PDB file of C-alpha atoms in Angstrom:
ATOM      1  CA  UNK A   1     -16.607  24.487   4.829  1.00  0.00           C
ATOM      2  CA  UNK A   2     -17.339  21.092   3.903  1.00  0.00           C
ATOM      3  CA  UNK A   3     -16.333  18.181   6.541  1.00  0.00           C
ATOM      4  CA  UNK A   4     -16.125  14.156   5.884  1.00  0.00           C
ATOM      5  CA  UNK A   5     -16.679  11.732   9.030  1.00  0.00           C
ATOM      6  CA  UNK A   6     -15.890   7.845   8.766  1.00  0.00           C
ATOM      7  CA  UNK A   7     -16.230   6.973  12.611  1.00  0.00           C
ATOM      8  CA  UNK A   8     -15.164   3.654  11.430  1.00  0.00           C
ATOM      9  CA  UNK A   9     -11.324   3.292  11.889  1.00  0.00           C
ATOM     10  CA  UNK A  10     -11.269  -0.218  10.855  1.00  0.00           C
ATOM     11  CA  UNK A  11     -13.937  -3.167   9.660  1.00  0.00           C
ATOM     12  CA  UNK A  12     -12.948  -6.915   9.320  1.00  0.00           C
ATOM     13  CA  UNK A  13     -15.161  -9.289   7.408  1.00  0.00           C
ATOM     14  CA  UNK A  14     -15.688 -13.065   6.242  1.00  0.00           C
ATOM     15  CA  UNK A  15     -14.733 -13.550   2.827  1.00  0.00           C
ATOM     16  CA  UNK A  16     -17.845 -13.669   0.909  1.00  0.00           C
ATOM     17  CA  UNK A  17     -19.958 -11.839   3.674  1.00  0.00           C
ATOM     18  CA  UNK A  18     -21.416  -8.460   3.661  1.00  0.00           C
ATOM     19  CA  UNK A  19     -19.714  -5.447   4.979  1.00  0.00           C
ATOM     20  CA  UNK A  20     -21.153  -1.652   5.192  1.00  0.00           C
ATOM     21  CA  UNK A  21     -18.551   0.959   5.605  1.00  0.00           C
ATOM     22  CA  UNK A  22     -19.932   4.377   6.987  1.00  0.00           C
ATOM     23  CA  UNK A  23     -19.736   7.813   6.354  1.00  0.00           C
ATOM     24  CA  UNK A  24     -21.689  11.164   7.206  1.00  0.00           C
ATOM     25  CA  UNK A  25     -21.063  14.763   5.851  1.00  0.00           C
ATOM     26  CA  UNK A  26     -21.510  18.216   6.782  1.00  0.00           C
ATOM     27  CA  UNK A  27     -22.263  20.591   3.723  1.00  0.00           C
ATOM     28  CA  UNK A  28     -25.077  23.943   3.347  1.00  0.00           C
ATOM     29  CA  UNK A  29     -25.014  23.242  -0.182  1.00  0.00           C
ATOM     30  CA  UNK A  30     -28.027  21.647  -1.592  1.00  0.00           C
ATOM     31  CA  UNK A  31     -26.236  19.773  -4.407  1.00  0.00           C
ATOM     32  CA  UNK A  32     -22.702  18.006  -4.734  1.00  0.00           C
ATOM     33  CA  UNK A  33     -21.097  15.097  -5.899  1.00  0.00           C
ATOM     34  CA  UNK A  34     -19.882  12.246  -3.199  1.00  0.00           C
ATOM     35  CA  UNK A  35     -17.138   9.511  -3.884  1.00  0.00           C
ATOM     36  CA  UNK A  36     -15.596   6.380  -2.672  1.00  0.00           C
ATOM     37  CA  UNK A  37     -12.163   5.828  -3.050  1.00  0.00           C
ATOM     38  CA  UNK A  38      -9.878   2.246  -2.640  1.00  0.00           C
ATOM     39  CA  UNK A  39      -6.566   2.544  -1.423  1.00  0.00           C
ATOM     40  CA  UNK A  40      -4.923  -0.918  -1.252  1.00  0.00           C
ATOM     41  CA  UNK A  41      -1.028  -1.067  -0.006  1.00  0.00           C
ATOM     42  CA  UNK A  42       0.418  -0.248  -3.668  1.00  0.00           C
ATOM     43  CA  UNK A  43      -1.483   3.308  -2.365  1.00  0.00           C
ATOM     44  CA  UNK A  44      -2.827   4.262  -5.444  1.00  0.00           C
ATOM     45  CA  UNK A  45      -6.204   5.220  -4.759  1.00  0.00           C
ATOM     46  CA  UNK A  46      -8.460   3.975  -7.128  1.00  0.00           C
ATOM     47  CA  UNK A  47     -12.722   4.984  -7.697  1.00  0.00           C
ATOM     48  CA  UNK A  48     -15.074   2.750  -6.207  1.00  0.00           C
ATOM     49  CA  UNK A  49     -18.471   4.616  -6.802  1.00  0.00           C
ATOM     50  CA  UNK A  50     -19.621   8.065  -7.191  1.00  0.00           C
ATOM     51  CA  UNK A  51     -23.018   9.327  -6.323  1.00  0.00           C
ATOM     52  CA  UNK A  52     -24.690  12.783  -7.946  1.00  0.00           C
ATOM     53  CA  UNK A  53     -26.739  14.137  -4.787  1.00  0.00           C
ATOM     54  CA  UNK A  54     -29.567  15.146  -7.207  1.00  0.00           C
ATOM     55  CA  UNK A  55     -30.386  11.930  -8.064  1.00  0.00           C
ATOM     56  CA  UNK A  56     -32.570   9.653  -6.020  1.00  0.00           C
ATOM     57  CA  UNK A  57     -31.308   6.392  -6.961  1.00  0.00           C
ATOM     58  CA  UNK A  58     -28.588   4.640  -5.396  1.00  0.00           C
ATOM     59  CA  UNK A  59     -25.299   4.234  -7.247  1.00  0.00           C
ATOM     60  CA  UNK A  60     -24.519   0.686  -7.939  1.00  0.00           C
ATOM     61  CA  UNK A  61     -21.335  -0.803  -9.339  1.00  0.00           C
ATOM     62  CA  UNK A  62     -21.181  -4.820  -9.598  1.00  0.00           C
ATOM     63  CA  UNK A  63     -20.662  -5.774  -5.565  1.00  0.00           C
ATOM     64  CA  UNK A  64     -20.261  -2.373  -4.705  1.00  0.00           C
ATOM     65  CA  UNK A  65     -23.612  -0.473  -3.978  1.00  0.00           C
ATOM     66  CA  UNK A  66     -24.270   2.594  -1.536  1.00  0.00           C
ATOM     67  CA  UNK A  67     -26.880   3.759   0.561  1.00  0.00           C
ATOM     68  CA  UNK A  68     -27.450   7.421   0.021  1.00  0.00           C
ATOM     69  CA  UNK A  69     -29.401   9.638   3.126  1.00  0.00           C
ATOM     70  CA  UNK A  70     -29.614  13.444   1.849  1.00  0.00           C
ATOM     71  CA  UNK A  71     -31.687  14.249   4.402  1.00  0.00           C
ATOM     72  CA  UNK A  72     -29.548  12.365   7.133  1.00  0.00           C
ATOM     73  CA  UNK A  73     -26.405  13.506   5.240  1.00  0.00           C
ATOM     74  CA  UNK A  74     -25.475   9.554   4.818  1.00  0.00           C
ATOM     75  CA  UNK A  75     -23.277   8.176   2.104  1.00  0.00           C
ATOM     76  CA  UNK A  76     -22.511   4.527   3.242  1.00  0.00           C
ATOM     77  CA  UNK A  77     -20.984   1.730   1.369  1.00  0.00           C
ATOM     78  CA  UNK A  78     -21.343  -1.737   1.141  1.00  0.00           C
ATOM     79  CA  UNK A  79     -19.475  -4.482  -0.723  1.00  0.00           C
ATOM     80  CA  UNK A  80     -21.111  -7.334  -1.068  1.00  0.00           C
ATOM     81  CA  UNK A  81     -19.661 -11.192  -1.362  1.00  0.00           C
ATOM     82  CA  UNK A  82     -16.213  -9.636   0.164  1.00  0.00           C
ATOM     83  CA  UNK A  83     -13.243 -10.754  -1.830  1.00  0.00           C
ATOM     84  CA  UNK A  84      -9.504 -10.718  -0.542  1.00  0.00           C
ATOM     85  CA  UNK A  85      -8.908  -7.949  -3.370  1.00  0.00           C
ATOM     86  CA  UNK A  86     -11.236  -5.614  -1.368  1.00  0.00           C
ATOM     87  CA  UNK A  87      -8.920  -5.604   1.892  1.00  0.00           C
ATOM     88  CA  UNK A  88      -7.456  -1.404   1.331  1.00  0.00           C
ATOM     89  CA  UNK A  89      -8.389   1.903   3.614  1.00  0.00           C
ATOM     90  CA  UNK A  90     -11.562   3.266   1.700  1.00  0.00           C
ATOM     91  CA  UNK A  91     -12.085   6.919   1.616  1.00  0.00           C
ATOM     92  CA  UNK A  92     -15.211   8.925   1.523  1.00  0.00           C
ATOM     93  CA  UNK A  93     -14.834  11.898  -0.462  1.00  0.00           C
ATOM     94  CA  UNK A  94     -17.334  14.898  -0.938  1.00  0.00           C
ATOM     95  CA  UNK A  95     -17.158  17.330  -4.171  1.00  0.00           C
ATOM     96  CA  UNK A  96     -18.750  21.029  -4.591  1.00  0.00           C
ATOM     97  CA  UNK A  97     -20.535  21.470  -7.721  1.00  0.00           C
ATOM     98  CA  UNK A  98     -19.339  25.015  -8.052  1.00  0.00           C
ATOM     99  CA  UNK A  99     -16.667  26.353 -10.108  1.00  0.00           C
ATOM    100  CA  UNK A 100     -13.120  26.947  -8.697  1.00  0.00           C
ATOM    101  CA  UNK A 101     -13.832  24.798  -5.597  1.00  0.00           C
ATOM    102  CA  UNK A 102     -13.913  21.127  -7.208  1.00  0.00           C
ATOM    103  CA  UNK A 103     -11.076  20.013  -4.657  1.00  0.00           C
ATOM    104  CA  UNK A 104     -12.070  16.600  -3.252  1.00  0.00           C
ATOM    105  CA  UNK A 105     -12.766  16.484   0.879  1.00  0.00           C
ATOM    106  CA  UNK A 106     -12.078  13.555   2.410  1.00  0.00           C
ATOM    107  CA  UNK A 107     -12.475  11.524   5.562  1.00  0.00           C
ATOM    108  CA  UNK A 108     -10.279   9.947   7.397  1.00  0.00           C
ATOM    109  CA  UNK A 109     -10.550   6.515   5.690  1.00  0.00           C
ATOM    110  CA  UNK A 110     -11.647   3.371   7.046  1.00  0.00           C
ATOM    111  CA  UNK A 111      -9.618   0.233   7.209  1.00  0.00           C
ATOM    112  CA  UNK A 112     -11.104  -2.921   6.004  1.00  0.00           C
ATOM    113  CA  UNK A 113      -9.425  -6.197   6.618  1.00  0.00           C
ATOM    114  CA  UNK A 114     -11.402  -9.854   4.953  1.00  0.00           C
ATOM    115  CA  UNK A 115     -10.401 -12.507   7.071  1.00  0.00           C
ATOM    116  CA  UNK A 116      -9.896 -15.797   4.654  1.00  0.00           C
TER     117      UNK A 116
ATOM    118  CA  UNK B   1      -4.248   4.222 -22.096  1.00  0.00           C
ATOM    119  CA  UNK B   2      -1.655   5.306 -19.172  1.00  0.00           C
ATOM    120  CA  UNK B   3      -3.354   6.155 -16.081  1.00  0.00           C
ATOM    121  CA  UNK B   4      -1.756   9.543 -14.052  1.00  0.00           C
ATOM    122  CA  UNK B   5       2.039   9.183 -13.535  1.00  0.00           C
ATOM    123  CA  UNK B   6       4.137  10.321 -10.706  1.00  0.00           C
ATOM    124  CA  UNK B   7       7.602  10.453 -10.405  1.00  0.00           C
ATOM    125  CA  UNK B   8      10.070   9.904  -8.554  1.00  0.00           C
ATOM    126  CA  UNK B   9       8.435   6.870  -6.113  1.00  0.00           C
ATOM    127  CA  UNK B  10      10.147   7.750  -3.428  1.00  0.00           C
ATOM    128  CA  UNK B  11      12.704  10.611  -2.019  1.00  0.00           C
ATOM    129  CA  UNK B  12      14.544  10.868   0.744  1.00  0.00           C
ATOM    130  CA  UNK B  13      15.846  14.414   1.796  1.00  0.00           C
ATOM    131  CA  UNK B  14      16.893  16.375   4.829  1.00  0.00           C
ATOM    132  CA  UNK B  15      15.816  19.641   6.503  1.00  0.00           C
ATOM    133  CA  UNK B  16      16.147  22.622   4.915  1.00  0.00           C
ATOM    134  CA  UNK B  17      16.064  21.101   1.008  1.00  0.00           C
ATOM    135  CA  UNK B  18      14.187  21.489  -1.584  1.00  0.00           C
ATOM    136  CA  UNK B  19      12.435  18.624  -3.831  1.00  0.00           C
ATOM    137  CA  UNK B  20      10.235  18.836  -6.641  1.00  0.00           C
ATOM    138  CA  UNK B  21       7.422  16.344  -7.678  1.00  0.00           C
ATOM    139  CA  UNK B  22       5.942  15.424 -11.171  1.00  0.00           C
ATOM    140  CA  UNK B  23       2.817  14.557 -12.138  1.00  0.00           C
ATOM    141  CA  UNK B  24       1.366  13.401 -16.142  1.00  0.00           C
ATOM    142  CA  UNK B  25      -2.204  13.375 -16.116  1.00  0.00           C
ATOM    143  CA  UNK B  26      -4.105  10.859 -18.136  1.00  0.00           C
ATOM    144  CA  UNK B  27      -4.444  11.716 -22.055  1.00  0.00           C
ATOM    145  CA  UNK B  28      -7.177  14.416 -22.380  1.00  0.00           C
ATOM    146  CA  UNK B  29      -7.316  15.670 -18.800  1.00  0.00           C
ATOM    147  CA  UNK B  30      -6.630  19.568 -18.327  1.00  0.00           C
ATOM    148  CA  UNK B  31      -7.151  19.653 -14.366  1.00  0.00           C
ATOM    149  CA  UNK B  32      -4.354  18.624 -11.862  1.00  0.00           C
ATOM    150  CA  UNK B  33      -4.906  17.914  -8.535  1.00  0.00           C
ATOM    151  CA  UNK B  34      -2.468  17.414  -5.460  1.00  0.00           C
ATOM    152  CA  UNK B  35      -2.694  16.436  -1.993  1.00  0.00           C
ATOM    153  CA  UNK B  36      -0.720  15.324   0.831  1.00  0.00           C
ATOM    154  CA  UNK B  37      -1.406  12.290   2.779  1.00  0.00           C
ATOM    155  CA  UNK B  38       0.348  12.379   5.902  1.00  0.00           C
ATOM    156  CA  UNK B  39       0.303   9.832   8.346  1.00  0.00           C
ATOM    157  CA  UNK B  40      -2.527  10.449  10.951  1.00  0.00           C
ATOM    158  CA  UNK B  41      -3.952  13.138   8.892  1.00  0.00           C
ATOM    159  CA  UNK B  42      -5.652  12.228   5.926  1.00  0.00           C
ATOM    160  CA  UNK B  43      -5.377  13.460   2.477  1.00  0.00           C
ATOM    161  CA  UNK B  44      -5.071  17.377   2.795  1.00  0.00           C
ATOM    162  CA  UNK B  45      -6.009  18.847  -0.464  1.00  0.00           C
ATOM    163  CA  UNK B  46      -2.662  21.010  -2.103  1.00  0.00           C
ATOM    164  CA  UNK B  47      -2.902  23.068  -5.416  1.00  0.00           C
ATOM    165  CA  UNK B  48      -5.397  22.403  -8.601  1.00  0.00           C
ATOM    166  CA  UNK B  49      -4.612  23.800 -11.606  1.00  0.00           C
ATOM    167  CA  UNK B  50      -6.515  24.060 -14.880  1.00  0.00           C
ATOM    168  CA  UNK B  51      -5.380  25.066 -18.246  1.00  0.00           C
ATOM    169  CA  UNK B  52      -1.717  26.446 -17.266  1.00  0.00           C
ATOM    170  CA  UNK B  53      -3.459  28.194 -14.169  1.00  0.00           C
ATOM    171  CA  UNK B  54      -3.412  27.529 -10.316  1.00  0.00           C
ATOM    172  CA  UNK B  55      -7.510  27.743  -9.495  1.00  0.00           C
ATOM    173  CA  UNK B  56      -7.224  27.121  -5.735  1.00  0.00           C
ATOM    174  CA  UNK B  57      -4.820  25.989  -3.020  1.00  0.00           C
ATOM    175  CA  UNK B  58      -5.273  24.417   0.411  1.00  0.00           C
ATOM    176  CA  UNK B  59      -4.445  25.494   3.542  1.00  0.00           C
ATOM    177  CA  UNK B  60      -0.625  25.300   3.244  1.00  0.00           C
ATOM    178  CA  UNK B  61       2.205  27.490   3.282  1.00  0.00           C
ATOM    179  CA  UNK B  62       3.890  29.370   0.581  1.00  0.00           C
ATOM    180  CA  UNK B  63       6.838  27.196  -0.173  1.00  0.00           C
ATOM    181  CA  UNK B  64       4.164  24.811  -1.071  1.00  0.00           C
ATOM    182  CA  UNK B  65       4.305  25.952  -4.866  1.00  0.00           C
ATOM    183  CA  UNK B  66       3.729  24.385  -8.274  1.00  0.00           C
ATOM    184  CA  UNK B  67       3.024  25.212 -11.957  1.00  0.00           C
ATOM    185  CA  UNK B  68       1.393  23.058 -15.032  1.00  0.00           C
ATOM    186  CA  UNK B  69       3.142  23.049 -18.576  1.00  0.00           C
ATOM    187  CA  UNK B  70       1.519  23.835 -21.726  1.00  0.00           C
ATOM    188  CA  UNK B  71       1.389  19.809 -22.166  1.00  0.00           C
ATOM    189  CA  UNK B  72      -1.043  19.743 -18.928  1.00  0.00           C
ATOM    190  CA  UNK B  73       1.933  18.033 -16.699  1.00  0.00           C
ATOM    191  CA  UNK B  74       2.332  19.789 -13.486  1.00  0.00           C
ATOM    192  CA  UNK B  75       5.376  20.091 -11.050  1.00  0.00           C
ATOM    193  CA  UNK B  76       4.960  20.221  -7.585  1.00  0.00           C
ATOM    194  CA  UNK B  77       7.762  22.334  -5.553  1.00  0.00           C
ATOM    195  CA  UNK B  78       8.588  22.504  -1.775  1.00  0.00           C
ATOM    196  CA  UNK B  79      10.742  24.748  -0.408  1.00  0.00           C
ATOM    197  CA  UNK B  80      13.026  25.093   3.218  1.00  0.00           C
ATOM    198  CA  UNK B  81      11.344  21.219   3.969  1.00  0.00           C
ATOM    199  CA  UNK B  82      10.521  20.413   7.361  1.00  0.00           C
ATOM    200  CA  UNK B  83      10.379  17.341   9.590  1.00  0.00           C
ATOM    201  CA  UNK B  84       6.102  17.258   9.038  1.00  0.00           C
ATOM    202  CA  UNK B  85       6.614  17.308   5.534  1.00  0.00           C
ATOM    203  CA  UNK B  86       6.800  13.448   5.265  1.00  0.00           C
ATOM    204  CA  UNK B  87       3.855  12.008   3.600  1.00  0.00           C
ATOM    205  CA  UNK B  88       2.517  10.530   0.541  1.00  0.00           C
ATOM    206  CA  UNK B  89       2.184  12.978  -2.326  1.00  0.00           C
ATOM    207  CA  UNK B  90      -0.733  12.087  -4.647  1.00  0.00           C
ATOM    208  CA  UNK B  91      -1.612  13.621  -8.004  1.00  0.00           C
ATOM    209  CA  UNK B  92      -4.775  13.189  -9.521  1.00  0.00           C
ATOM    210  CA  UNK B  93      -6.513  14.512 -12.763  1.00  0.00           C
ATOM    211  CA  UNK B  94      -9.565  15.369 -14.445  1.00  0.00           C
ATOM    212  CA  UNK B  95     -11.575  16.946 -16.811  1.00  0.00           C
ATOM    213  CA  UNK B  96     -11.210  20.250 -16.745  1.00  0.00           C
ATOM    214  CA  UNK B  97     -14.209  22.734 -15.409  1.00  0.00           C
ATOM    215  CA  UNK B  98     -15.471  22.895 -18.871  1.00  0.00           C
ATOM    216  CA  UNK B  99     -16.643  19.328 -18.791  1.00  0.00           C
ATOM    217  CA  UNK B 100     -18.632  19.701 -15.512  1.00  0.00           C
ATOM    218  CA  UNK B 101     -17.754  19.326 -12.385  1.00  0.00           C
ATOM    219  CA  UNK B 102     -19.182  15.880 -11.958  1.00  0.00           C
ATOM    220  CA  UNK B 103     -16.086  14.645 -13.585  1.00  0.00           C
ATOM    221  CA  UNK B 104     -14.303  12.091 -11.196  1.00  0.00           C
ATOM    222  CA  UNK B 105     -10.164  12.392 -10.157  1.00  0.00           C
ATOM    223  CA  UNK B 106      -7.981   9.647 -10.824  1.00  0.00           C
ATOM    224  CA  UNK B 107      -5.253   9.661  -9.046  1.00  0.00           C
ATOM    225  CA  UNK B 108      -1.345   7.785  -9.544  1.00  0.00           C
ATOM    226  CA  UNK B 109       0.182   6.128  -7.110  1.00  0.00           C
ATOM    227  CA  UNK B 110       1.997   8.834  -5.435  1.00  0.00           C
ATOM    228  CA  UNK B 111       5.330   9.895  -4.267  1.00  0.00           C
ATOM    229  CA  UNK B 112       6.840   8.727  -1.303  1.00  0.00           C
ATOM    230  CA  UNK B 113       8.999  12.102   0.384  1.00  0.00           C
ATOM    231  CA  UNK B 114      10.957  11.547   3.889  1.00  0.00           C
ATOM    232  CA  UNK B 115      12.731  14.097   5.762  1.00  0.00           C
ATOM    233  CA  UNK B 116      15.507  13.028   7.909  1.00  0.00           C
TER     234      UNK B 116
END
């Protein structure tokens, strides 16, 4: 079975700064699919990014970019120029490819605070 | 176009009831996703269904049951409640398997359930 791991509980950062939000994963199979998810107070989780693990290339999506380890089995996120929109819990997410197992994994969510 | 709806927002109940959830997917979407989010324990991944048919279930028990309507809207039901029931309930949907199973969830903004 697949596992998620965000050792991060929480992360504060300036507004306008740099933050990278971490998250490892434990999977035998040699191609999946790996998400970030937003969950802001209204709770409605809401995609950030999603990363293909056949392709190479990071994922990039305006401030939002992530730093993708296959080998190290590394799917980190960072938000760059931090706005007060982007305080929520963010939640890594992993994905089978396979048929009849497309539930999402998750971790346990990290909890970012921007401090004004 | 309407994201995934969930209704009610919020339900309060007591031991030994019975409540159901509903969930619309977005316009198009055949798969139907839930998961529980209880405090301290992440989201726990529920029931997906595809085209009128449950494809896979978590690790719950069996009063933990559901169904989707020829119109792709699913119900979620849970029997005999207990006190650990209290959580979030998020619905999320998809395209279905035909489509690939790159296809991201989106999820609504969940239903609130306390057991007194």
């Amino acid at each position: 079975a697949q596992t998620v791991t965000q050792s991060q509980p929480e992360m504060s950062v300036q507004e306008a700064e740099t933050v990278t939000l971490s998250c490892t994963y434990d999977t035998s199979e040699s191609d999946y699919y790996l998400f970030w998810y937003k969950q802001p107070p209204s709770r409605q989780m809401i995609l950030v990014i999603r990363q293909e693990a056949y392709k190479q290339q990071n994922a990039t999506e305006n401030r939002f970019s992530v730093n993708f380890q296959k080998a190290a089995k590394s799917f980190s996120l960072k938000i760059s120029d931090s706005q007060l929109g982007d305080a929520a819990m963010y939640f890594c997410a992993y994905r089978s490819p396979n048929f009849g197992n497309e539930k999402l994994t998750f971790g346990t969510g990290t909890r970012l605070t921007i401090i004004p | 176009e309407a994201g995934v709806t969930q209704s009610p927002t919020h339900l309060i109940k007591t031991r030994g009831q019975q409540v159901t959830l509903r969930c619309s997917p977005i316009s198009g979407h055949t798969s139907v996703y839930w998961y529980q989010q209880a405090l301290g324990l992440g989201l726990q991944f529920l029931l997906w269904y595809d085209e009128g048919e449950e494809r896979n279930r978590g690790n719950f028990p069996p009063r933990f049951s559901g169904r989707q309507f020829p119109n792709y809207s699913s119900e979620l039901n849970v029997n005999a409640l207990e006190l650990e029931d209290s959580a979030l309930y998020l619905c999320a949907s998809s395209f279905g398997q035909g489509a690939g199973s790159n296809q991201p969830q989106h999820f609504g903004d969940g239903t609130r359930l306390s057991i007194l």
